[in-house]
Every structure is written in C-alpha cells, then in structure tokens.
Amino acid sequence: MDITKWVRPNIRLLKPYSCARNEFKGEASIYLDANENPMNSPYSRYPDPLQEALKAKIARLKGVRPSQIMLGVGSDEPIDLVIRIFCEPQHDNIVAIDPTYGMYRVCAGINNVEYRRVLLNEDYTLDAERLLAATDRQTKVIFLCSPNNPSGNLLNRSEMTRTVENFDGIVVVDEAYIDFSSEASWLTVLDNYPNIIVFHTFSKAWGLASVRCGMAFASEEIISFFNKVKYPYNINLLTQNFVSEHIANESRKNGWVELILAQREWLAGQLNAISWVAKVYPSDANFLLVKTPDADGIYQHLADKGIIVRNRSSVSLCAGCLRITVGSPEENAALVQALHDLNI
Ligand SMILES: *Cc1c(COP(=O)(O)O)cnc(C)c1O
C-alpha cells in the first residue's frame, strides 16, 4: 500500500528543517554547533528531537519498533498533525463517529477542513456501512475512538475492522482509555494495517495529564511524515526523563488501574441502586456515562457541594447524561452521598 498518495502535495515535497541535533548524531566531547550556553548542563542543551532513549522504552512496553512511534505534546499534537499531513484545507474532509472526543472537530475547524459526523447506533455501537457511506474521494481521515469518549464503550471489533479494510485512506484509532479495557489494543495488529494510526497517552492510566505526553503508533512511513511536520524539539528534556522514570515503574500504573477498575464496579453498583438513575452505561474506560432525568439540575446540585462532573446532555445521543470520572474511593463515596441527598 502506498500511503504517500494520501499525503498533501506540499508535505510530500517538504524539505524539513534540519536542526543541529539532526546534523550531528553520535558522541562528541565539545558541542559548539547549536548556540547553546555552555553552563547549566544538561538543561542548556537542546533535547533529542526524536526522543530515542524514551522511544526504546516505549517500544519495549508496547511491543512495537521505535520507528513506529511518534511522541507528541499530549494526543492533541498528533490529532493536529494527522489533519495537517493528510487534509488539504477547503478541499479534503474528515469523517468521524458521533458522539466522540471533541478535539477532532475543533482541530478540523482550526485547519479549515470539513468534518462529517456520523451517528453511532442508539447503544453507541458502530455501523461501518453507515460510516463508509459518508466518505467520498476527498475523505482522507476517519477518526474512531475505542473505548469511546463520552460513551465509555469499546467499539465493536468487527465493524472497526470492516472500516479499516474498506476505507481508502487513514483510520485513526484513539485508544486513550485502552488500559482500562479488557480488549487487546490495535497495536497487536499494527503491522497488518498500513493505513491505521493508533493513539495512546500518558494522561489517563499513567497519571501524567499535567506532563503532556501522547503517543501515535503507525507504519514507519507515516511516522516519517509526523517527524517532518512536528516542531523539532516538541518533547522537552524534563518530560523525556520524567516519563522514562514512570515507565520503569509499570507495576505502580497497573496497581492504579486495578484500583480504578474496582472502583468503577463499585460506583456503577451504587449509581444503579439510585431510583431516579435511568441508566448507567457499561464502561471500558475510567468514567461512567449516566442517564438522568435532569442533567442540568443534578450537575448544579453536585457543583454546589463542590463536586464537578461533566454535563454531556447537549451531546448527540446523550440527552440527560452526565459523564462521571471514577475518582478515589473517598471521592466516589462523597459523590454517592451527595446524590442520595438529592430529592427527585
Ligand atoms: C483524554 C483523552 C485523550 C488524551 O489527550 P491528551 O492530549 O493525551 O491528554 C485522547 N483522546 C481521548 C478520546 C481522550 O478522552
């Protein structure tokens, strides 16, 4: 498969900026090539633009090759780069499931690229045929999110596969919540699908949302376009080192995930026991989508008690719904108590 045919012509022809750290690679004793201050080492030096040490660790962690990894300032950066690499403004378009993560649409808007939303089924399952019917020759990218935000469910695998196999373009599979799900990641079949880009992040299970580090995984060819277009030094040294230290402590992350999964089950049970709760949707993520008779009123009641949840009632297929992150045991207990205080 030749993926370059989907790349914007100007990006295909782009000769990327060559920074000092690219032009000389290897070990030397004196660096006078980048106009750095010789004092205040190591912070005075520009960081590795391709983050090779960190990528070696991520490659081992995820079972991929380092050349299949791009690191971004959160997932926000690869979302934007996918659009800028593949979509010609005012000409090409993007197709995405609805409801889903709002950032795809915002990024499309910023880049002046048409964004077509295709409703999921009422139970938030994917209908590949309906999705593909919304594509045309100008559709360069499809955004899928599994487990999906805000619905919390994994998209059905067979419909995702049908989408990936029948679409002549790029399919992004955003797996920000995959650590909380029982399903295998699409990374396990990355080599079989040259047109997919899988997103993971350190913001959720790893507890590093403030650090801003996201990952995109794809064929070496797609990653080489990411590397051409991204800012040369997008991941600073502090972040590279700090994330590396966290990866060395994977068992701590696994412990957090176990705790959150147990709390998710507990919280779902407690919410289901409240008479006015219309539905607690099944979740493969670290949040629960809850259908209520009065999302605005309940949101305000909780906010008055200092508890903030996400009101998703104006989102497609989510009328009356609140999205509630699974917190610590104490936070979840306080939430349940506050909901019991409510008379509906
Ligand atoms: C939270 C979330 C992310 C993570 O975004 P970062 O920029 O990496 O913090 C990505 N995708 C979805 C669907 C999310 O909900």
mmCIF file of C-alpha atoms and ligand atoms in Angstrom:
data_model
loop_
_atom_site.group_PDB
_atom_site.id
_atom_site.type_symbol
_atom_site.label_atom_id
_atom_site.label_comp_id
_atom_site.label_asym_id
_atom_site.label_seq_id
_atom_site.Cartn_x
_atom_site.Cartn_y
_atom_site.Cartn_z
ATOM 1 C CA MET A 1 0.000 0.000 0.000
ATOM 2 C CA ASP A 2 1.340 3.410 -0.969
ATOM 3 C CA ILE A 3 0.311 5.847 1.736
ATOM 4 C CA THR A 4 2.020 8.851 0.163
ATOM 5 C CA LYS A 5 -0.881 9.218 -2.280
ATOM 6 C CA TRP A 6 -2.999 10.462 0.657
ATOM 7 C CA VAL A 7 -0.362 12.960 1.845
ATOM 8 C CA ARG A 8 -0.862 16.628 0.912
ATOM 9 C CA PRO A 9 1.395 17.502 -2.038
ATOM 10 C CA ASN A 10 3.182 20.314 -0.143
ATOM 11 C CA ILE A 11 4.002 17.919 2.721
ATOM 12 C CA ARG A 12 5.179 15.248 0.301
ATOM 13 C CA LEU A 13 7.639 17.775 -1.170
ATOM 14 C CA LEU A 14 8.573 19.413 2.134
ATOM 15 C CA LYS A 15 12.227 19.527 2.989
ATOM 16 C CA PRO A 16 12.111 19.582 6.805
ATOM 17 C CA TYR A 17 14.097 21.949 8.997
ATOM 18 C CA SER A 18 17.383 20.343 9.868
ATOM 19 C CA CYS A 19 18.390 21.178 13.427
ATOM 20 C CA ALA A 20 21.842 20.858 14.958
ATOM 21 C CA ARG A 21 20.861 17.675 16.792
ATOM 22 C CA ASN A 22 19.874 16.103 13.454
ATOM 23 C CA GLU A 23 23.003 17.068 11.539
ATOM 24 C CA PHE A 24 25.415 15.572 14.027
ATOM 25 C CA LYS A 25 24.432 12.333 15.745
ATOM 26 C CA GLY A 26 26.818 10.482 17.985
ATOM 27 C CA GLU A 27 29.116 11.220 20.885
ATOM 28 C CA ALA A 28 31.480 14.184 20.951
ATOM 29 C CA SER A 29 33.197 15.971 23.830
ATOM 30 C CA ILE A 30 32.658 19.562 22.751
ATOM 31 C CA TYR A 31 29.417 20.867 21.264
ATOM 32 C CA LEU A 32 29.718 24.279 19.618
ATOM 33 C CA ASP A 33 27.058 23.711 16.968
ATOM 34 C CA ALA A 34 23.788 24.951 18.444
ATOM 35 C CA ASN A 35 24.492 28.332 20.055
ATOM 36 C CA GLU A 36 23.775 26.860 23.482
ATOM 37 C CA ASN A 37 25.057 28.275 26.748
ATOM 38 C CA PRO A 38 27.924 26.034 27.944
ATOM 39 C CA MET A 39 26.801 26.429 31.571
ATOM 40 C CA ASN A 40 23.743 24.892 33.291
ATOM 41 C CA SER A 41 24.132 21.399 31.861
ATOM 42 C CA PRO A 42 22.106 19.355 30.984
ATOM 43 C CA TYR A 43 19.288 21.897 30.653
ATOM 44 C CA SER A 44 21.297 24.252 28.426
ATOM 45 C CA ARG A 45 21.366 21.640 25.649
ATOM 46 C CA TYR A 46 18.600 21.130 23.111
ATOM 47 C CA PRO A 47 16.897 17.781 23.722
ATOM 48 C CA ASP A 48 16.921 14.791 21.360
ATOM 49 C CA PRO A 49 14.358 15.752 18.679
ATOM 50 C CA LEU A 50 13.433 12.090 18.086
ATOM 51 C CA GLN A 51 13.494 11.055 21.781
ATOM 52 C CA GLU A 52 15.379 7.840 21.037
ATOM 53 C CA ALA A 53 16.027 6.776 24.631
ATOM 54 C CA LEU A 54 12.388 7.221 25.619
ATOM 55 C CA LYS A 55 11.113 5.561 22.445
ATOM 56 C CA ALA A 56 13.287 2.490 23.117
ATOM 57 C CA LYS A 57 11.465 2.093 26.440
ATOM 58 C CA ILE A 58 8.038 2.708 24.931
ATOM 59 C CA ALA A 59 8.803 0.199 22.154
ATOM 60 C CA ARG A 60 9.525 -2.485 24.764
ATOM 61 C CA LEU A 61 6.450 -1.506 26.782
ATOM 62 C CA LYS A 62 4.084 -1.601 23.813
ATOM 63 C CA GLY A 63 5.642 -4.366 21.692
ATOM 64 C CA VAL A 64 6.357 -2.186 18.650
ATOM 65 C CA ARG A 65 9.506 -0.939 16.919
ATOM 66 C CA PRO A 66 10.892 2.529 17.831
ATOM 67 C CA SER A 67 10.446 3.602 14.194
ATOM 68 C CA GLN A 68 6.678 3.087 14.614
ATOM 69 C CA ILE A 69 6.385 5.695 17.396
ATOM 70 C CA MET A 70 5.775 9.452 17.359
ATOM 71 C CA LEU A 71 5.653 11.346 20.656
ATOM 72 C CA GLY A 72 3.561 14.476 20.955
ATOM 73 C CA VAL A 73 2.602 17.184 23.419
ATOM 74 C CA GLY A 74 -0.408 15.175 24.559
ATOM 75 C CA SER A 75 -2.614 13.451 21.984
ATOM 76 C CA ASP A 76 -3.605 16.944 20.888
ATOM 77 C CA GLU A 77 -0.428 17.235 18.831
ATOM 78 C CA PRO A 78 -0.809 14.042 16.738
ATOM 79 C CA ILE A 79 -4.515 14.856 16.204
ATOM 80 C CA ASP A 80 -3.492 18.181 14.685
ATOM 81 C CA LEU A 81 -0.593 16.677 12.724
ATOM 82 C CA VAL A 82 -2.741 13.951 11.143
ATOM 83 C CA ILE A 83 -5.041 16.651 9.792
ATOM 84 C CA ARG A 84 -2.184 18.857 8.608
ATOM 85 C CA ILE A 85 -0.348 15.975 6.901
ATOM 86 C CA PHE A 86 -3.315 14.442 5.064
ATOM 87 C CA CYS A 87 -6.063 17.051 4.657
ATOM 88 C CA GLU A 88 -5.922 19.938 2.199
ATOM 89 C CA PRO A 89 -7.895 22.835 3.734
ATOM 90 C CA GLN A 90 -11.204 23.628 1.979
ATOM 91 C CA HIS A 91 -10.791 20.574 -0.230
ATOM 92 C CA ASP A 92 -10.448 17.326 1.741
ATOM 93 C CA ASN A 93 -12.694 16.136 4.564
ATOM 94 C CA ILE A 94 -12.707 14.038 7.723
ATOM 95 C CA VAL A 95 -15.359 11.510 8.782
ATOM 96 C CA ALA A 96 -15.811 10.703 12.469
ATOM 97 C CA ILE A 97 -18.195 8.889 14.758
ATOM 98 C CA ASP A 98 -20.655 10.955 16.795
ATOM 99 C CA PRO A 99 -20.650 11.358 19.757
ATOM 100 C CA THR A 100 -16.907 11.296 20.360
ATOM 101 C CA TYR A 101 -13.955 13.304 21.679
ATOM 102 C CA GLY A 102 -14.457 16.989 20.838
ATOM 103 C CA MET A 103 -10.849 17.735 19.960
ATOM 104 C CA TYR A 104 -11.062 16.120 16.486
ATOM 105 C CA ARG A 105 -13.754 18.562 15.395
ATOM 106 C CA VAL A 106 -12.003 21.599 16.886
ATOM 107 C CA CYS A 107 -8.736 20.670 15.169
ATOM 108 C CA ALA A 108 -10.523 20.162 11.856
ATOM 109 C CA GLY A 109 -12.114 23.600 12.276
ATOM 110 C CA ILE A 110 -8.791 25.273 13.047
ATOM 111 C CA ASN A 111 -7.350 23.710 9.908
ATOM 112 C CA ASN A 112 -10.388 24.672 7.823
ATOM 113 C CA VAL A 113 -11.100 21.050 6.948
ATOM 114 C CA GLU A 114 -14.692 19.798 6.624
ATOM 115 C CA TYR A 115 -15.688 17.470 9.486
ATOM 116 C CA ARG A 116 -18.509 14.984 8.854
ATOM 117 C CA ARG A 117 -20.191 13.406 11.859
ATOM 118 C CA VAL A 118 -21.855 10.004 11.556
ATOM 119 C CA LEU A 119 -24.132 8.956 14.401
ATOM 120 C CA LEU A 120 -23.354 5.768 16.266
ATOM 121 C CA ASN A 121 -26.307 3.458 16.909
ATOM 122 C CA GLU A 122 -28.517 4.272 19.942
ATOM 123 C CA ASP A 123 -26.439 1.863 22.069
ATOM 124 C CA TYR A 124 -23.223 3.578 20.878
ATOM 125 C CA THR A 125 -22.175 0.657 18.673
ATOM 126 C CA LEU A 126 -20.528 1.337 15.318
ATOM 127 C CA ASP A 127 -22.183 0.787 11.947
ATOM 128 C CA ALA A 128 -19.287 0.587 9.476
ATOM 129 C CA GLU A 129 -21.523 0.718 6.446
ATOM 130 C CA ARG A 130 -23.140 3.993 7.557
ATOM 131 C CA LEU A 131 -19.717 5.458 8.352
ATOM 132 C CA LEU A 132 -18.244 4.462 4.996
ATOM 133 C CA ALA A 133 -21.313 5.792 3.170
ATOM 134 C CA ALA A 134 -20.391 9.274 4.448
ATOM 135 C CA THR A 135 -16.943 9.114 2.830
ATOM 136 C CA ASP A 136 -16.059 10.222 -0.674
ATOM 137 C CA ARG A 137 -12.889 10.707 -2.724
ATOM 138 C CA GLN A 138 -11.958 13.751 -0.661
ATOM 139 C CA THR A 139 -12.178 11.882 2.666
ATOM 140 C CA LYS A 140 -8.602 11.391 3.824
ATOM 141 C CA VAL A 141 -9.050 10.513 7.501
ATOM 142 C CA ILE A 142 -11.600 8.624 9.625
ATOM 143 C CA PHE A 143 -11.495 9.154 13.397
ATOM 144 C CA LEU A 144 -12.525 6.215 15.604
ATOM 145 C CA CYS A 145 -12.212 6.273 19.388
ATOM 146 C CA SER A 146 -12.301 2.985 21.327
ATOM 147 C CA PRO A 147 -13.083 2.909 24.203
ATOM 148 C CA ASN A 148 -15.090 5.921 23.106
ATOM 149 C CA ASN A 149 -15.421 9.201 24.988
ATOM 150 C CA PRO A 150 -18.051 10.092 26.279
ATOM 151 C CA SER A 151 -19.937 6.789 25.834
ATOM 152 C CA GLY A 152 -17.237 4.673 27.532
ATOM 153 C CA ASN A 153 -17.705 1.560 25.379
ATOM 154 C CA LEU A 154 -15.306 -0.282 23.111
ATOM 155 C CA LEU A 155 -16.456 -0.070 19.505
ATOM 156 C CA ASN A 156 -17.318 -3.479 18.060
ATOM 157 C CA ARG A 157 -14.164 -5.002 16.658
ATOM 158 C CA SER A 158 -15.711 -6.485 13.525
ATOM 159 C CA GLU A 159 -17.204 -3.130 12.470
ATOM 160 C CA MET A 160 -13.877 -1.391 13.138
ATOM 161 C CA THR A 161 -12.067 -3.982 11.037
ATOM 162 C CA ARG A 162 -14.630 -3.533 8.263
ATOM 163 C CA THR A 163 -13.975 0.217 8.381
ATOM 164 C CA VAL A 164 -10.190 -0.131 8.279
ATOM 165 C CA GLU A 165 -10.240 -2.730 5.490
ATOM 166 C CA ASN A 166 -12.719 -0.942 3.241
ATOM 167 C CA PHE A 167 -11.589 2.672 3.547
ATOM 168 C CA ASP A 168 -9.066 4.023 1.057
ATOM 169 C CA GLY A 169 -7.383 6.442 3.481
ATOM 170 C CA ILE A 170 -6.120 6.850 7.037
ATOM 171 C CA VAL A 171 -8.047 5.473 10.027
ATOM 172 C CA VAL A 172 -7.113 6.902 13.427
ATOM 173 C CA VAL A 173 -7.914 4.589 16.347
ATOM 174 C CA ASP A 174 -7.761 6.666 19.539
ATOM 175 C CA GLU A 175 -7.119 4.251 22.426
ATOM 176 C CA ALA A 176 -6.587 6.794 25.223
ATOM 177 C CA TYR A 177 -8.558 4.514 27.582
ATOM 178 C CA ILE A 178 -7.269 1.119 26.408
ATOM 179 C CA ASP A 179 -5.529 0.411 29.756
ATOM 180 C CA PHE A 180 -8.960 0.222 31.418
ATOM 181 C CA SER A 181 -10.406 -2.221 28.905
ATOM 182 C CA SER A 182 -10.152 -5.991 28.604
ATOM 183 C CA GLU A 183 -9.784 -5.909 24.810
ATOM 184 C CA ALA A 184 -6.420 -6.152 23.021
ATOM 185 C CA SER A 185 -5.016 -2.946 21.570
ATOM 186 C CA TRP A 186 -4.898 -2.389 17.815
ATOM 187 C CA LEU A 187 -1.124 -2.216 18.327
ATOM 188 C CA THR A 188 -1.110 -6.019 18.215
ATOM 189 C CA VAL A 189 -2.101 -5.850 14.526
ATOM 190 C CA LEU A 190 -0.321 -2.620 13.595
ATOM 191 C CA ASP A 191 1.900 -4.425 11.063
ATOM 192 C CA ASN A 192 -1.170 -5.806 9.253
ATOM 193 C CA TYR A 193 -2.760 -2.410 8.600
ATOM 194 C CA PRO A 194 -0.530 0.206 6.928
ATOM 195 C CA ASN A 195 -3.399 2.740 6.956
ATOM 196 C CA ILE A 196 -4.029 2.890 10.728
ATOM 197 C CA ILE A 197 -2.652 5.305 13.300
ATOM 198 C CA VAL A 198 -3.183 4.296 16.942
ATOM 199 C CA PHE A 199 -3.152 6.922 19.704
ATOM 200 C CA HIS A 200 -2.196 6.180 23.313
ATOM 201 C CA THR A 201 -1.471 8.679 26.077
ATOM 202 C CA PHE A 202 0.282 9.060 29.421
ATOM 203 C CA SER A 203 -2.585 11.298 30.589
ATOM 204 C CA LYS A 204 -5.010 8.666 31.928
ATOM 205 C CA ALA A 205 -3.802 5.327 33.338
ATOM 206 C CA TRP A 206 -0.265 6.646 33.897
ATOM 207 C CA GLY A 207 -1.491 9.645 35.872
ATOM 208 C CA LEU A 208 0.566 12.184 33.898
ATOM 209 C CA ALA A 209 -2.053 14.518 32.374
ATOM 210 C CA SER A 210 -0.128 17.623 33.501
ATOM 211 C CA VAL A 211 3.063 16.442 31.806
ATOM 212 C CA ARG A 212 1.501 16.415 28.278
ATOM 213 C CA CYS A 213 2.890 13.350 26.542
ATOM 214 C CA GLY A 214 0.916 11.413 23.947
ATOM 215 C CA MET A 215 1.899 8.642 21.556
ATOM 216 C CA ALA A 216 0.992 7.888 17.950
ATOM 217 C CA PHE A 217 1.843 4.461 16.516
ATOM 218 C CA ALA A 218 1.850 3.754 12.784
ATOM 219 C CA SER A 219 3.934 2.425 9.917
ATOM 220 C CA GLU A 220 7.465 3.755 9.680
ATOM 221 C CA GLU A 221 6.436 5.662 6.559
ATOM 222 C CA ILE A 222 3.608 7.531 8.303
ATOM 223 C CA ILE A 223 5.835 8.251 11.311
ATOM 224 C CA SER A 224 8.444 9.780 8.992
ATOM 225 C CA PHE A 225 5.818 12.323 7.873
ATOM 226 C CA PHE A 226 4.987 13.125 11.508
ATOM 227 C CA ASN A 227 8.691 13.720 12.130
ATOM 228 C CA LYS A 228 8.903 16.075 9.153
ATOM 229 C CA VAL A 229 5.995 18.234 10.277
ATOM 230 C CA LYS A 230 6.262 18.356 14.091
ATOM 231 C CA TYR A 231 8.224 21.063 15.905
ATOM 232 C CA PRO A 232 11.809 19.754 16.130
ATOM 233 C CA TYR A 233 12.057 19.879 19.933
ATOM 234 C CA ASN A 234 8.419 19.199 20.818
ATOM 235 C CA ILE A 235 9.177 16.976 23.838
ATOM 236 C CA ASN A 236 11.420 18.733 26.341
ATOM 237 C CA LEU A 237 14.174 17.003 28.327
ATOM 238 C CA LEU A 238 12.304 17.147 31.640
ATOM 239 C CA THR A 239 9.342 15.353 30.080
ATOM 240 C CA GLN A 240 11.526 12.758 28.332
ATOM 241 C CA ASN A 241 13.280 11.894 31.598
ATOM 242 C CA PHE A 242 10.187 12.056 33.782
ATOM 243 C CA VAL A 243 8.147 9.778 31.512
ATOM 244 C CA SER A 244 11.073 7.324 31.321
ATOM 245 C CA GLU A 245 11.130 7.104 35.119
ATOM 246 C CA HIS A 246 7.410 6.372 35.190
ATOM 247 C CA ILE A 247 7.738 3.595 32.597
ATOM 248 C CA ALA A 248 10.319 1.924 34.830
ATOM 249 C CA ASN A 249 7.550 1.700 37.431
ATOM 250 C CA GLU A 250 4.889 -0.009 35.334
ATOM 251 C CA SER A 251 3.624 -2.062 38.261
ATOM 252 C CA ARG A 252 2.556 1.125 40.044
ATOM 253 C CA LYS A 253 0.456 2.081 36.999
ATOM 254 C CA ASN A 254 -1.044 -1.421 36.940
ATOM 255 C CA GLY A 255 -1.965 -1.077 40.603
ATOM 256 C CA TRP A 256 -3.712 2.229 39.905
ATOM 257 C CA VAL A 257 -5.653 0.661 37.040
ATOM 258 C CA GLU A 258 -6.774 -2.221 39.275
ATOM 259 C CA LEU A 259 -7.962 0.202 41.938
ATOM 260 C CA ILE A 260 -9.837 2.317 39.394
ATOM 261 C CA LEU A 261 -11.476 -0.765 37.828
ATOM 262 C CA ALA A 262 -12.643 -1.989 41.238
ATOM 263 C CA GLN A 263 -13.979 1.489 41.994
ATOM 264 C CA ARG A 264 -15.726 1.609 38.621
ATOM 265 C CA GLU A 265 -17.619 -1.560 39.504
ATOM 266 C CA TRP A 266 -18.469 -0.248 42.966
ATOM 267 C CA LEU A 267 -19.622 3.128 41.667
ATOM 268 C CA ALA A 268 -21.739 1.587 38.906
ATOM 269 C CA GLY A 269 -23.463 -0.579 41.515
ATOM 270 C CA GLN A 270 -24.125 2.393 43.789
ATOM 271 C CA LEU A 271 -25.484 4.521 40.933
ATOM 272 C CA ASN A 272 -27.720 1.713 39.681
ATOM 273 C CA ALA A 273 -29.231 1.462 43.144
ATOM 274 C CA ILE A 274 -30.460 5.081 42.987
ATOM 275 C CA SER A 275 -34.114 5.014 41.940
ATOM 276 C CA TRP A 276 -34.037 8.036 39.624
ATOM 277 C CA VAL A 277 -30.928 6.934 37.702
ATOM 278 C CA ALA A 278 -32.283 5.909 34.295
ATOM 279 C CA LYS A 279 -29.174 4.075 33.095
ATOM 280 C CA VAL A 280 -25.523 3.511 33.857
ATOM 281 C CA TYR A 281 -23.896 2.633 30.552
ATOM 282 C CA PRO A 282 -21.353 -0.198 30.520
ATOM 283 C CA SER A 283 -17.826 1.235 30.605
ATOM 284 C CA ASP A 284 -14.463 0.040 29.315
ATOM 285 C CA ALA A 285 -12.853 3.298 30.486
ATOM 286 C CA ASN A 286 -12.182 5.201 33.740
ATOM 287 C CA PHE A 287 -15.519 7.019 33.672
ATOM 288 C CA LEU A 288 -19.225 6.222 33.657
ATOM 289 C CA LEU A 289 -21.884 7.753 31.451
ATOM 290 C CA VAL A 290 -25.085 8.072 33.472
ATOM 291 C CA LYS A 291 -28.545 8.896 32.111
ATOM 292 C CA THR A 292 -30.632 11.028 34.461
ATOM 293 C CA PRO A 293 -33.998 12.785 34.313
ATOM 294 C CA ASP A 294 -32.394 16.223 34.843
ATOM 295 C CA ALA A 295 -28.702 16.541 33.959
ATOM 296 C CA ASP A 296 -28.573 20.327 34.462
ATOM 297 C CA GLY A 297 -30.215 20.164 37.905
ATOM 298 C CA ILE A 298 -28.054 17.301 39.136
ATOM 299 C CA TYR A 299 -24.922 18.942 37.778
ATOM 300 C CA GLN A 300 -25.759 22.119 39.701
ATOM 301 C CA HIS A 301 -26.629 20.210 42.886
ATOM 302 C CA LEU A 302 -23.228 18.462 42.789
ATOM 303 C CA ALA A 303 -21.372 21.674 41.914
ATOM 304 C CA ASP A 304 -22.974 23.383 44.932
ATOM 305 C CA LYS A 305 -21.385 20.644 47.039
ATOM 306 C CA GLY A 306 -18.005 21.159 45.375
ATOM 307 C CA ILE A 307 -18.237 18.060 43.149
ATOM 308 C CA ILE A 308 -17.749 18.684 39.441
ATOM 309 C CA VAL A 309 -18.817 16.153 36.818
ATOM 310 C CA ARG A 310 -19.131 16.626 33.063
ATOM 311 C CA ASN A 311 -22.546 17.567 31.731
ATOM 312 C CA ARG A 312 -22.838 15.849 28.339
ATOM 313 C CA SER A 313 -26.596 16.356 27.938
ATOM 314 C CA SER A 314 -26.213 18.554 24.835
ATOM 315 C CA VAL A 315 -24.088 15.961 23.004
ATOM 316 C CA SER A 316 -25.572 13.676 20.299
ATOM 317 C CA LEU A 317 -27.347 10.577 21.718
ATOM 318 C CA CYS A 318 -26.508 11.749 25.261
ATOM 319 C CA ALA A 319 -29.661 13.620 26.354
ATOM 320 C CA GLY A 320 -29.828 13.707 30.164
ATOM 321 C CA CYS A 321 -26.327 12.284 30.514
ATOM 322 C CA LEU A 322 -23.566 13.116 32.944
ATOM 323 C CA ARG A 323 -20.057 11.765 32.467
ATOM 324 C CA ILE A 324 -18.528 10.900 35.806
ATOM 325 C CA THR A 325 -14.817 10.135 36.191
ATOM 326 C CA VAL A 326 -14.021 7.293 38.585
ATOM 327 C CA GLY A 327 -12.154 9.017 41.415
ATOM 328 C CA SER A 328 -10.514 7.793 44.608
ATOM 329 C CA PRO A 329 -12.599 5.647 46.996
ATOM 330 C CA GLU A 330 -13.190 8.721 49.197
ATOM 331 C CA GLU A 331 -14.209 10.903 46.248
ATOM 332 C CA ASN A 332 -16.581 8.270 44.896
ATOM 333 C CA ALA A 333 -18.188 7.783 48.306
ATOM 334 C CA ALA A 334 -18.684 11.563 48.618
ATOM 335 C CA LEU A 335 -20.311 11.626 45.172
ATOM 336 C CA VAL A 336 -22.724 8.814 46.069
ATOM 337 C CA GLN A 337 -23.591 10.537 49.367
ATOM 338 C CA ALA A 338 -24.279 13.808 47.545
ATOM 339 C CA LEU A 339 -26.560 12.027 45.059
ATOM 340 C CA HIS A 340 -28.507 10.389 47.893
ATOM 341 C CA ASP A 341 -29.123 13.868 49.344
ATOM 342 C CA LEU A 342 -30.984 14.786 46.184
ATOM 343 C CA ASN A 343 -34.789 14.557 46.075
ATOM 344 C CA ILE A 344 -36.110 13.836 42.610
HETATM 345 C C1 LIG B 1 -8.282 12.180 27.451
HETATM 346 C C2 LIG B 1 -8.274 11.797 26.020
HETATM 347 C C3 LIG B 1 -7.095 11.870 25.280
HETATM 348 C C4 LIG B 1 -5.814 12.303 25.895
HETATM 349 O O1 LIG B 1 -5.441 13.532 25.460
HETATM 350 P P1 LIG B 1 -4.000 14.111 25.880
HETATM 351 O O2 LIG B 1 -3.856 15.276 24.984
HETATM 352 O O3 LIG B 1 -3.028 13.000 25.594
HETATM 353 O O4 LIG B 1 -4.060 14.447 27.322
HETATM 354 C C5 LIG B 1 -7.095 11.460 23.962
HETATM 355 N N1 LIG B 1 -8.215 11.011 23.392
HETATM 356 C C6 LIG B 1 -9.368 10.927 24.079
HETATM 357 C C7 LIG B 1 -10.566 10.377 23.419
HETATM 358 C C8 LIG B 1 -9.432 11.331 25.401
HETATM 359 O O5 LIG B 1 -10.597 11.264 26.061
#
